[in-house]
Coordinates of C-alpha atoms (C1' of nucleotides) in Angstrom, one line a residue:
Chain A
M92 CA 10.6 -21.6 79.5
K93 CA 9.5 -24.6 77.4
T94 CA 5.7 -24.2 77.6
K95 CA 5.1 -27.1 75.2
Q96 CA 8.2 -28.6 73.8
N97 CA 6.4 -30.2 70.9
T98 CA 7.7 -29.8 67.4
L99 CA 4.2 -28.9 66.4
Y100 CA 4.2 -25.9 68.6
V101 CA 5.8 -22.6 67.6
G102 CA 6.8 -20.8 70.8
S103 CA 7.5 -17.5 69.2
L104 CA 3.9 -17.3 67.9
A105 CA 2.5 -18.2 71.2
K106 CA 4.5 -15.5 72.9
G107 CA 3.3 -13.0 70.3
L108 CA -0.2 -13.9 71.1
Q109 CA 0.5 -13.3 74.8
L110 CA 1.2 -9.7 74.0
L111 CA -2.1 -9.4 72.3
K112 CA -4.0 -11.0 75.2
A113 CA -2.2 -8.7 77.6
F114 CA -4.6 -5.9 76.7
D115 CA -7.9 -5.7 78.5
E116 CA -10.2 -3.1 80.1
S117 CA -7.6 -2.1 82.7
H118 CA -4.6 -2.3 80.3
T119 CA -5.7 -0.2 77.3
D120 CA -2.3 0.9 76.3
M121 CA 1.1 -0.2 77.4
S122 CA 4.8 0.8 77.2
L123 CA 7.4 -1.8 76.2
S124 CA 8.4 -2.3 79.9
E125 CA 4.8 -2.7 81.0
L126 CA 4.2 -5.2 78.3
A127 CA 7.3 -7.1 79.3
Q128 CA 6.3 -7.1 82.9
R129 CA 2.8 -8.2 82.2
T130 CA 3.7 -11.1 79.9
G131 CA 6.7 -12.2 81.9
L132 CA 8.8 -12.0 78.8
N133 CA 12.2 -10.4 78.9
K134 CA 12.8 -7.0 77.5
S135 CA 14.5 -8.2 74.3
A136 CA 11.8 -10.7 73.4
T137 CA 9.1 -8.1 74.1
Q138 CA 10.8 -5.6 71.9
R139 CA 11.1 -8.0 69.0
L140 CA 7.6 -9.3 69.3
A141 CA 6.0 -6.0 69.8
N142 CA 7.9 -4.6 66.9
T143 CA 6.8 -7.4 64.7
L144 CA 3.2 -6.9 65.7
H145 CA 3.5 -3.2 65.0
V146 CA 5.0 -3.8 61.5
E147 CA 2.3 -6.2 60.8
G148 CA -0.4 -3.7 61.7
M149 CA -1.6 -5.5 64.8
L150 CA -0.4 -2.9 67.3
D151 CA -0.5 0.9 67.0
K152 CA 2.4 2.7 68.4
D153 CA 2.0 6.3 69.6
P154 CA 4.9 8.1 68.0
V155 CA 5.4 10.4 71.0
T156 CA 4.7 8.3 74.0
R157 CA 5.9 5.0 72.3
R158 CA 3.1 3.2 73.9
F159 CA 1.4 0.3 72.2
R160 CA -2.3 0.0 71.6
P161 CA -4.7 -2.4 69.9
S162 CA -5.1 -1.4 66.2
H163 CA -8.1 -1.4 63.9
A164 CA -7.0 -4.9 62.8
W165 CA -8.5 -6.2 66.0
L166 CA -11.9 -5.1 64.8
Q167 CA -11.3 -6.8 61.5
L168 CA -10.8 -10.0 63.2
A169 CA -14.1 -9.6 64.8
Y170 CA -15.6 -8.9 61.4
A171 CA -14.2 -12.2 60.1
Y172 CA -15.5 -13.9 63.2
Y173 CA -19.0 -12.7 62.5
W174 CA -19.0 -14.2 59.1
S175 CA -17.7 -17.5 60.4
D176 CA -20.3 -17.9 63.1
P177 CA -23.5 -19.3 61.4
L178 CA -25.6 -18.4 64.3
V179 CA -24.9 -14.7 64.0
G180 CA -26.2 -14.5 60.4
Q181 CA -29.3 -16.4 61.5
A182 CA -30.0 -14.3 64.5
M183 CA -29.1 -10.8 63.6
P184 CA -32.2 -9.7 61.7
K185 CA -34.4 -11.2 64.3
L186 CA -32.6 -9.6 67.1
I187 CA -32.9 -6.2 65.5
G188 CA -36.6 -6.8 65.2
L189 CA -36.9 -7.7 68.8
S190 CA -34.9 -4.8 70.1
Q191 CA -37.2 -2.5 68.0
E192 CA -40.3 -4.1 69.3
L193 CA -39.2 -4.0 72.9
G194 CA -37.3 -0.8 72.9
E195 CA -34.9 -2.4 75.4
T196 CA -31.3 -3.8 75.2
V197 CA -31.1 -7.2 73.5
N198 CA -28.0 -9.4 73.5
L199 CA -26.9 -12.6 71.9
A200 CA -24.7 -14.7 74.1
E201 CA -22.8 -17.9 73.3
M202 CA -21.4 -20.6 75.6
S203 CA -17.6 -20.6 75.5
G204 CA -16.2 -23.3 77.9
D205 CA -17.5 -22.4 81.3
H206 CA -18.1 -18.8 80.4
I207 CA -20.5 -17.0 78.2
V208 CA -19.5 -14.4 75.6
Y209 CA -21.6 -11.6 74.3
V210 CA -21.5 -12.0 70.5
S211 CA -23.9 -9.3 69.5
R212 CA -25.4 -6.4 71.5
L213 CA -28.1 -4.0 70.6
P214 CA -28.2 -1.3 73.3
C215 CA -31.3 0.8 73.4
K216 CA -30.7 2.5 76.7
R217 CA -27.7 4.3 78.0
T218 CA -26.0 2.0 80.4
H219 CA -22.6 1.0 81.7
F220 CA -20.0 1.0 78.9
A221 CA -19.1 -2.7 79.4
A222 CA -22.7 -3.6 78.7
T223 CA -22.6 -2.0 75.3
I224 CA -19.7 -3.7 73.7
I225 CA -19.3 -7.1 72.3
G226 CA -16.8 -9.8 73.3
R227 CA -17.4 -9.5 77.0
R228 CA -16.8 -12.8 78.8
L229 CA -18.6 -13.7 82.0
P230 CA -18.9 -16.8 84.2
A231 CA -21.8 -18.8 82.8
L232 CA -23.2 -19.6 86.2
S233 CA -23.5 -15.9 87.1
T234 CA -25.6 -14.9 84.2
A235 CA -29.2 -15.4 83.2
A236 CA -28.0 -16.4 79.7
G237 CA -25.6 -19.0 81.0
R238 CA -28.2 -20.5 83.3
A239 CA -30.7 -20.6 80.4
M240 CA -28.3 -22.5 78.3
L241 CA -27.3 -24.8 81.1
S242 CA -30.9 -25.7 81.7
T243 CA -30.9 -27.5 78.4
F244 CA -27.9 -29.7 79.3
P245 CA -28.2 -33.3 80.4
E246 CA -28.6 -33.6 84.1
D247 CA -25.1 -34.9 84.9
E248 CA -23.4 -32.3 82.9
R249 CA -25.6 -29.6 84.5
N250 CA -24.7 -30.8 87.9
H251 CA -21.0 -31.0 87.1
A252 CA -21.1 -27.4 85.9
I253 CA -23.0 -26.2 88.9
E254 CA -20.4 -27.7 91.2
T255 CA -17.2 -26.9 89.4
W256 CA -17.6 -23.9 87.1
P257 CA -16.3 -20.6 88.3
V258 CA -18.5 -17.9 89.9
Q259 CA -17.5 -14.4 90.7
K260 CA -18.9 -11.6 92.8
F261 CA -19.7 -8.5 90.7
T262 CA -22.1 -6.6 92.9
P263 CA -23.2 -7.0 96.6
G264 CA -26.2 -8.8 95.1
T265 CA -24.3 -11.4 93.0
T266 CA -25.3 -14.9 94.0
I267 CA -22.2 -17.0 94.7
D268 CA -23.9 -19.8 96.7
R269 CA -24.0 -22.8 94.4
D270 CA -27.2 -24.1 95.9
E271 CA -29.0 -20.9 95.1
I272 CA -27.6 -21.1 91.6
R273 CA -28.7 -24.6 91.3
Q274 CA -32.3 -23.6 92.1
T275 CA -32.3 -20.9 89.5
I276 CA -31.1 -23.3 86.9
E277 CA -33.6 -26.0 87.9
Q278 CA -36.3 -23.3 87.7
A279 CA -35.1 -22.6 84.2
V280 CA -35.4 -26.3 83.3
T281 CA -39.1 -26.2 84.1
D282 CA -39.7 -22.7 82.9
G283 CA -37.6 -22.7 79.7
F284 CA -36.1 -19.3 80.5
S285 CA -34.1 -17.6 83.3
I286 CA -34.5 -14.3 85.1
S287 CA -32.2 -12.7 87.6
S288 CA -31.7 -9.3 89.1
G289 CA -28.7 -7.4 90.3
Q290 CA -26.2 -10.0 89.3
M291 CA -23.9 -8.0 87.1
L292 CA -25.1 -4.5 87.8
L293 CA -27.3 -3.2 90.6
N294 CA -30.8 -2.4 89.6
E295 CA -30.5 -4.4 86.5
T296 CA -32.8 -7.3 85.6
S297 CA -31.9 -9.8 83.0
V298 CA -34.1 -12.3 81.2
A299 CA -32.7 -15.0 78.9
S300 CA -34.2 -17.7 76.6
P301 CA -32.0 -20.5 75.2
I302 CA -31.6 -21.0 71.5
I303 CA -32.1 -24.7 71.2
G304 CA -29.6 -26.4 68.8
H305 CA -28.6 -29.8 67.8
E306 CA -30.0 -32.5 70.1
G307 CA -32.0 -30.1 72.2
R308 CA -28.8 -28.6 73.6
A309 CA -28.4 -24.8 73.7
H310 CA -25.1 -23.2 72.7
A311 CA -26.5 -19.7 72.8
A312 CA -29.2 -17.6 74.3
V313 CA -31.1 -14.4 73.6
Q314 CA -31.0 -12.1 76.5
C315 CA -32.6 -8.8 77.5
S316 CA -31.5 -6.3 80.1
V317 CA -33.9 -3.9 81.7
S318 CA -33.8 -1.5 84.6
A319 CA -35.2 -3.0 87.8
H320 CA -36.5 0.4 88.7
T321 CA -39.1 0.5 86.0
W322 CA -39.6 -3.2 85.4
T323 CA -41.1 -5.6 88.0
R324 CA -40.4 -9.3 87.5
E325 CA -44.1 -9.8 86.6
K326 CA -44.1 -7.0 84.0
V327 CA -41.0 -8.6 82.4
E328 CA -42.6 -12.0 82.2
R329 CA -45.7 -10.5 80.7
E330 CA -44.4 -8.0 78.3
I331 CA -40.9 -9.1 77.4
L332 CA -40.7 -12.8 77.8
P333 CA -43.2 -13.9 75.1
K334 CA -41.4 -11.9 72.4
L335 CA -38.0 -13.0 73.7
Q336 CA -39.0 -16.6 73.5
D337 CA -40.5 -16.2 70.1
T338 CA -37.3 -14.8 68.8
A339 CA -35.2 -17.5 70.4
N340 CA -37.4 -20.1 68.9
A341 CA -37.4 -18.5 65.5
I342 CA -33.6 -18.7 65.5
S343 CA -33.5 -22.3 66.9
P344 CA -34.8 -24.6 64.2
S345 CA -32.6 -23.4 61.4
F346 CA -29.4 -23.6 63.4
Q347 CA -27.3 -26.6 63.1
P348 CA -24.1 -26.5 65.2
Y349 CA -21.9 -28.6 63.1
R350 CA -23.4 -30.6 60.2
G351 CA -26.8 -31.4 61.6
G352 CA -29.6 -31.6 59.2
T353 CA -29.9 -31.0 55.4
P354 CA -26.6 -29.9 53.9
G355 CA -28.5 -27.7 51.4
P356 CA -27.6 -24.2 50.3
L357 CA -27.0 -22.0 53.3
N358 CA -29.5 -19.2 53.7
G359 CA -27.5 -17.5 56.4
E360 CA -25.3 -15.8 53.8
Chain B
M96 CA 11.4 -16.2 52.1
K97 CA 13.1 -13.5 54.1
T98 CA 10.3 -11.0 54.3
K99 CA 12.2 -8.7 56.6
Q100 CA 15.6 -9.9 57.7
N101 CA 15.8 -7.7 60.6
T102 CA 16.8 -9.0 64.0
L103 CA 13.9 -7.1 65.5
Y104 CA 11.4 -9.0 63.3
V105 CA 10.1 -12.4 64.4
G106 CA 9.1 -14.2 61.2
S107 CA 7.3 -17.0 62.9
L108 CA 5.0 -14.6 64.6
A109 CA 4.3 -12.8 61.4
K110 CA 3.4 -16.0 59.6
G111 CA 1.1 -16.9 62.4
L112 CA -0.7 -13.6 61.9
Q113 CA -1.0 -14.4 58.2
L114 CA -3.1 -17.4 59.2
L115 CA -5.5 -15.2 61.2
K116 CA -5.8 -12.6 58.5
A117 CA -6.6 -15.3 56.0
F118 CA -10.1 -15.5 57.3
D119 CA -12.7 -13.1 55.9
E120 CA -16.3 -13.0 54.6
S121 CA -15.6 -15.5 51.9
H122 CA -13.2 -17.7 53.9
T123 CA -15.1 -18.4 57.0
D124 CA -13.6 -21.8 57.8
M125 CA -10.7 -23.5 56.2
S126 CA -8.9 -26.8 56.0
L127 CA -5.2 -27.1 56.6
S128 CA -4.5 -27.3 52.9
E129 CA -6.7 -24.3 52.1
L130 CA -5.0 -22.4 54.8
A131 CA -1.6 -23.3 53.3
Q132 CA -2.7 -22.4 49.8
R133 CA -4.1 -19.1 50.9
T134 CA -1.2 -18.0 53.0
G135 CA 1.4 -19.3 50.6
L136 CA 3.1 -21.2 53.4
N137 CA 4.1 -24.8 53.0
K138 CA 2.1 -27.6 54.6
S139 CA 4.5 -28.2 57.5
A140 CA 4.6 -24.5 58.5
T141 CA 0.9 -24.2 58.3
Q142 CA 0.4 -27.3 60.3
R143 CA 2.6 -26.1 63.1
L144 CA 1.3 -22.6 63.2
A145 CA -2.4 -23.6 63.0
N146 CA -1.8 -26.1 65.7
T147 CA -0.2 -23.5 67.9
L148 CA -3.1 -21.1 67.3
H149 CA -5.5 -23.9 68.1
V150 CA -3.7 -24.8 71.4
E151 CA -3.6 -21.1 72.3
G152 CA -7.3 -20.8 71.8
M153 CA -7.2 -18.5 68.8
L154 CA -8.6 -21.1 66.3
D155 CA -11.4 -23.5 66.8
K156 CA -11.0 -26.9 65.1
D157 CA -14.0 -28.9 64.2
P158 CA -13.3 -32.3 65.6
V159 CA -15.0 -34.1 62.6
T160 CA -14.2 -32.0 59.6
R161 CA -10.8 -30.8 61.0
R162 CA -11.5 -27.4 59.6
F163 CA -10.3 -24.3 61.4
R164 CA -12.5 -21.4 62.4
P165 CA -12.1 -18.1 64.2
S166 CA -12.6 -18.6 67.9
H167 CA -14.4 -16.5 70.5
A168 CA -11.0 -15.1 71.4
W169 CA -11.3 -12.9 68.3
L170 CA -14.2 -11.1 70.0
Q171 CA -12.3 -10.6 73.1
L172 CA -9.7 -8.8 71.2
A173 CA -12.4 -6.5 69.9
Y174 CA -13.5 -6.1 73.5
A175 CA -10.0 -5.0 74.5
Y176 CA -9.9 -2.7 71.5
Y177 CA -13.0 -0.9 72.6
W178 CA -11.6 -0.1 76.0
S179 CA -8.4 1.2 74.3
D180 CA -10.1 3.6 72.0
P181 CA -11.0 6.7 73.9
L182 CA -13.4 7.9 71.3
V183 CA -15.7 4.9 71.7
G184 CA -16.3 5.5 75.4
Q185 CA -17.1 9.1 74.6
A186 CA -19.4 8.4 71.8
M187 CA -21.3 5.3 72.7
P188 CA -23.9 6.8 75.0
K189 CA -24.6 9.7 72.6
L190 CA -24.8 7.3 69.7
I191 CA -27.4 5.2 71.5
G192 CA -29.4 8.3 72.2
L193 CA -29.2 9.4 68.6
S194 CA -30.3 6.0 67.3
Q195 CA -33.3 6.0 69.6
E196 CA -34.3 9.5 68.6
L197 CA -34.0 8.8 64.9
G198 CA -35.1 5.2 64.9
E199 CA -32.6 4.7 62.1
T200 CA -29.3 2.9 61.9
V201 CA -26.4 4.9 63.3
N202 CA -22.7 4.1 62.9
L203 CA -19.4 5.3 64.2
A204 CA -16.6 5.2 61.6
E205 CA -12.9 6.0 62.1
M206 CA -10.2 6.8 59.5
S207 CA -7.7 4.0 59.2
G208 CA -5.1 4.9 56.6
D209 CA -7.0 5.4 53.3
H210 CA -10.0 3.4 54.5
I211 CA -12.6 3.8 57.1
V212 CA -13.6 1.2 59.6
Y213 CA -16.9 0.9 61.3
V214 CA -16.1 0.9 65.0
S215 CA -19.6 0.8 66.4
R216 CA -22.9 0.0 64.7
L217 CA -26.4 0.4 66.1
P218 CA -28.7 -1.2 63.5
C219 CA -32.4 -0.2 63.8
K220 CA -33.7 -1.7 60.6
R221 CA -33.2 -5.1 59.1
T222 CA -30.6 -4.7 56.4
H223 CA -27.7 -6.5 54.7
F224 CA -25.7 -8.5 57.1
A225 CA -22.4 -6.7 56.4
A226 CA -24.1 -3.5 57.4
T227 CA -24.8 -4.8 60.9
I228 CA -21.4 -5.9 62.0
I229 CA -18.4 -4.0 63.2
G230 CA -14.9 -4.0 61.8
R231 CA -15.9 -3.5 58.2
R232 CA -13.3 -1.7 56.2
L233 CA -14.2 0.4 53.2
P234 CA -12.3 2.8 50.9
A235 CA -12.7 6.2 52.5
L236 CA -13.3 8.0 49.2
S237 CA -16.3 5.7 48.5
T238 CA -18.2 6.5 51.7
A239 CA -20.0 9.5 53.1
A240 CA -18.2 9.1 56.4
G241 CA -14.8 9.1 54.7
R242 CA -15.7 12.1 52.7
A243 CA -16.9 14.0 55.7
M244 CA -13.7 13.3 57.5
L245 CA -11.6 14.2 54.5
S246 CA -13.4 17.5 54.3
T247 CA -11.7 18.6 57.5
F248 CA -8.2 17.8 56.2
P249 CA -5.8 20.6 54.9
E250 CA -6.3 21.2 51.2
D251 CA -3.1 19.6 50.0
E252 CA -3.7 16.4 51.9
R253 CA -7.2 16.4 50.7
N254 CA -6.2 16.7 47.1
H255 CA -3.5 14.0 47.5
A256 CA -6.1 11.7 49.0
I257 CA -8.6 12.3 46.2
E258 CA -6.0 11.6 43.6
T259 CA -4.3 8.6 45.1
W260 CA -6.5 6.8 47.6
P261 CA -8.3 3.7 46.3
V262 CA -11.9 3.5 45.1
Q263 CA -14.0 0.5 44.4
K264 CA -17.2 -0.2 42.6
F265 CA -19.7 -1.8 44.9
T266 CA -23.0 -1.1 43.1
P267 CA -23.8 0.1 39.6
G268 CA -24.3 3.4 41.3
T269 CA -20.9 3.7 43.0
T270 CA -19.0 6.8 41.9
I271 CA -15.5 5.9 40.8
D272 CA -14.8 9.1 39.0
R273 CA -12.4 11.1 41.0
D274 CA -13.7 14.4 39.8
E275 CA -17.1 13.6 41.0
I276 CA -15.7 12.5 44.3
R277 CA -13.8 15.7 44.6
Q278 CA -17.0 17.6 44.2
T279 CA -18.8 15.8 46.9
I280 CA -15.9 16.4 49.2
E281 CA -15.6 20.1 48.4
Q282 CA -19.4 20.2 49.0
A283 CA -18.7 18.7 52.4
V284 CA -16.1 21.4 53.1
T285 CA -18.7 24.1 52.8
D286 CA -21.6 22.2 54.2
G287 CA -19.8 20.5 57.1
F288 CA -21.4 17.1 56.3
S289 CA -21.7 14.6 53.4
I290 CA -24.6 12.8 51.8
S291 CA -24.5 10.1 49.2
S292 CA -26.9 7.6 47.8
G293 CA -26.5 4.1 46.4
Q294 CA -22.7 4.0 47.0
M295 CA -22.5 0.8 49.0
L296 CA -26.0 -0.6 48.6
L297 CA -28.7 0.3 46.1
N298 CA -31.5 2.3 47.5
E299 CA -29.4 3.3 50.5
T300 CA -28.8 6.9 51.5
S301 CA -25.9 7.7 53.8
V302 CA -25.3 10.9 55.8
A303 CA -22.2 11.6 57.8
S304 CA -21.0 14.4 60.0
P305 CA -17.3 14.6 61.1
I306 CA -16.2 14.4 64.7
I307 CA -13.7 17.3 64.9
G308 CA -10.6 16.4 66.9
H309 CA -7.2 17.9 67.5
E310 CA -6.5 20.9 65.3
G311 CA -9.8 20.8 63.6
R312 CA -9.0 17.5 61.9
A313 CA -11.5 14.7 62.0
H314 CA -10.4 11.2 62.7
A315 CA -14.0 9.9 62.9
A316 CA -17.5 10.5 61.9
V317 CA -21.0 9.8 62.9
Q318 CA -23.0 8.3 60.1
C319 CA -26.6 7.3 59.5
S320 CA -28.0 5.0 56.9
V321 CA -31.6 5.2 55.7
S322 CA -33.6 3.7 52.9
A323 CA -33.7 5.8 49.8
H324 CA -37.2 4.6 49.2
T325 CA -38.7 6.4 52.2
W326 CA -36.2 9.2 52.6
T327 CA -35.7 12.0 50.2
R328 CA -32.5 14.0 50.4
E329 CA -34.5 17.0 51.7
K330 CA -36.2 15.0 54.4
V331 CA -32.8 13.6 55.5
E332 CA -31.4 17.1 55.7
R333 CA -34.4 18.4 57.6
E334 CA -35.1 15.5 60.0
I335 CA -31.8 13.7 60.5
L336 CA -29.0 16.0 59.8
P337 CA -29.5 18.4 62.8
K338 CA -29.5 15.7 65.4
L339 CA -26.7 13.9 63.6
Q340 CA -24.6 17.1 63.8
D341 CA -25.5 17.8 67.3
T342 CA -24.3 14.3 68.3
A343 CA -21.1 14.7 66.4
N344 CA -20.4 18.0 68.0
A345 CA -21.3 16.7 71.4
I346 CA -18.5 14.1 71.0
S347 CA -16.0 16.5 69.4
P348 CA -14.9 18.9 72.1
S349 CA -13.9 16.3 74.7
F350 CA -11.9 14.2 72.4
Q351 CA -8.1 14.7 72.1
P352 CA -6.4 12.4 69.7
Y353 CA -3.1 12.2 71.4
R354 CA -2.2 14.7 74.0
G355 CA -3.9 17.8 72.6
G356 CA -5.3 20.1 75.2
T357 CA -5.2 20.1 79.0
P358 CA -3.5 17.0 80.3
G359 CA -5.9 17.0 83.3
P360 CA -7.7 13.9 84.5
L361 CA -9.2 12.1 81.6
N362 CA -12.9 12.0 81.4
G363 CA -13.0 9.4 78.7
E364 CA -13.4 6.4 81.0
Chain C
dG221 C1' 22.2 22.0 86.7
dA222 C1' 24.2 17.5 87.4
dC223 C1' 22.7 12.7 88.7
dA224 C1' 20.3 8.6 89.3
dG225 C1' 16.8 5.9 87.6
dT226 C1' 13.9 4.5 84.0
dT227 C1' 12.7 3.4 79.3
dG228 C1' 13.4 2.7 74.4
dT229 C1' 16.8 1.2 70.9
dA230 C1' 20.5 -1.4 68.8
dT231 C1' 24.1 -5.1 68.4
dC232 C1' 26.0 -9.7 68.3
dA233 C1' 27.7 -14.4 69.2
dA234 C1' 25.6 -18.8 70.8
dA235 C1' 22.5 -22.4 70.4
dT236 C1' 17.9 -23.2 70.6
dA237 C1' 13.9 -23.8 68.2
dA238 C1' 11.9 -23.4 63.7
dT239 C1' 12.3 -25.6 59.1
dG240 C1' 10.5 -28.4 55.2
dA241 C1' 11.2 -32.8 52.9
dT242 C1' 9.6 -37.1 53.7
dA243 C1' 6.7 -41.0 55.1
dC244 C1' 2.6 -43.0 57.0
dG245 C1' -2.4 -43.8 57.6
dC246 C1' -7.0 -42.6 56.4
dC247 C1' -10.9 -41.5 53.5
dG248 C1' -13.6 -40.8 49.2
dC249 C1' -13.9 -41.8 44.5
dA250 C1' -13.4 -44.0 40.1
Chain D
dT193 C1' -8.5 -52.2 43.8
dG194 C1' -5.9 -48.3 43.0
dC195 C1' -5.5 -43.4 42.9
dG196 C1' -5.3 -38.8 44.7
dG197 C1' -5.9 -35.7 48.4
dC198 C1' -5.7 -34.7 53.1
dG199 C1' -4.2 -34.7 58.0
dT200 C1' -0.6 -36.3 60.9
dA201 C1' 4.0 -37.4 62.6
dT202 C1' 9.2 -37.6 62.5
dC203 C1' 13.9 -35.9 62.1
dA204 C1' 18.4 -34.0 60.7
dT205 C1' 20.0 -29.4 59.3
dT206 C1' 20.6 -24.8 59.9
dA207 C1' 18.5 -20.5 59.8
dT208 C1' 16.3 -17.9 63.4
dT209 C1' 15.5 -16.6 67.6
dT210 C1' 17.6 -15.6 71.8
dG211 C1' 19.0 -12.6 75.8
dA212 C1' 23.0 -10.3 77.7
dT213 C1' 24.9 -6.0 77.0
dA214 C1' 25.8 -1.3 75.7
dC215 C1' 24.0 3.1 74.2
dA216 C1' 20.8 7.0 74.0
dA217 C1' 17.0 9.7 75.4
dC218 C1' 14.1 11.3 78.9
dT219 C1' 12.2 12.3 83.9
dG220 C1' 12.2 14.1 88.0
dT221 C1' 14.9 15.0 92.3
dC222 C1' 18.1 16.9 95.1

DNA sequence: GACAGTTGTATCAAATAATGATACGCCGCA
DNA sequence: TGCGGCGTATCATTATTTGATACAACTGTC
């Protein structure tokens, strides 16, 4: 299979990455054969690549079951990522402050193509496991954070996104009607924030405020999840929203996506 | 350079991984040449490998500066890691509860060779950035968590570790004398926990309690960091330690490293 | 208790796909 | 204007990956 027969493309490396990407929430550890099956590579290639990854410390191998698992190195990559993302350094202390003030779960989400990814999570309440760990990727249109960010986009881009970006049904309450989604986003355009309920989890309400970046466009959002049992929409708007927006605004001005303003000494450390 | 001339070893993949590993706290984004220099690979190889990683979504490339940066995919790997580590699923809700009860920063650390790695962090106070992000790797001997875990090891292994594992000076107060370290670990053997101050950060006190696993051996620890300004050692032992140990114990019994106890339906998910 | 089926491991000859020297164009700087 | 550094592109050579194949170890069934 010549995926990309370009001389600037190293097939073996790409195949090795396939192995890494084959692991997810429902494939937490895999045997050689499973790995081969899932990647579509033949047994020999899988063997060689998996062995290489193992030797290089990227895959743990259970000595008795011979199954492969992600290694601690995967977390070190996340560690390196955090240092490389200027927004995280800016936002982290403020997010901590917010979560302490609110006593509720606070997240930092970033736009990644047509999805959002949770970059930082500060869980305050016991909740679904997936809601407590970083790196989760969700369709932007289906999340309050994604909608809040989209609301800062130019109108044509916004419309294009609403019409073409993927949506997915997570709960019986997830909105998959694009007209309804359009309404929530237009609402966010006027409000400057976005609220939704029961989109990802039943009985969960989510508020998000965009972090305005270069040229008024948001690449990220601060988001807060609360139980819909104890929080009415009004109570959220009254008690959470102001602090949430303050936090988002406090992060905004100092954040330059590429090389926006003054190239002075970085204070993000 | 024939690193490993084994037919089960794919050199190109290993070289590609070198590029990924080249990023860390002081190398957050790199040009092609820097990358080449840092990995020791020639320009051509670096170009091909970096390009491949870029096409595969593992490296972002700034369109104007042409510098490479870790991509969001690095966080997705962390996401997959979390699902694969049974301990995390077990511990997370309890850690959240603990951090809420204490109002102080709570961490989950795991042993990784002769280092520990912070797998989960629940920061409650504004602190140094490095103390708020996961994936950090520290010499086990230099941390309360590492010492707490080591205290559960058989005596000979413990001694071997104390004599041979690496130590590193982080602050003027960091203990690098192995005899002193031995004392703290032996203390932990009798106490069942470990406390230290000013090892990683000045004015920081750290308490850790091991999470006992298969055969009484700890692979992980719950750790709590507090300000040495406001917390005396006695106060820590009185107000934090009991809850910390309760949490560690609550995680322990249900955790089997490989296939320890009953092979019944797993409750880890 | 032997058998069939599956999985992990090891080998090897063939040729594909990675290699690295080289050359080109671009930009910043003196 | 010229120099040095950097990113990009090309190409012939050959080293490296390739995948079929064979072997070994294990599982569960009849």
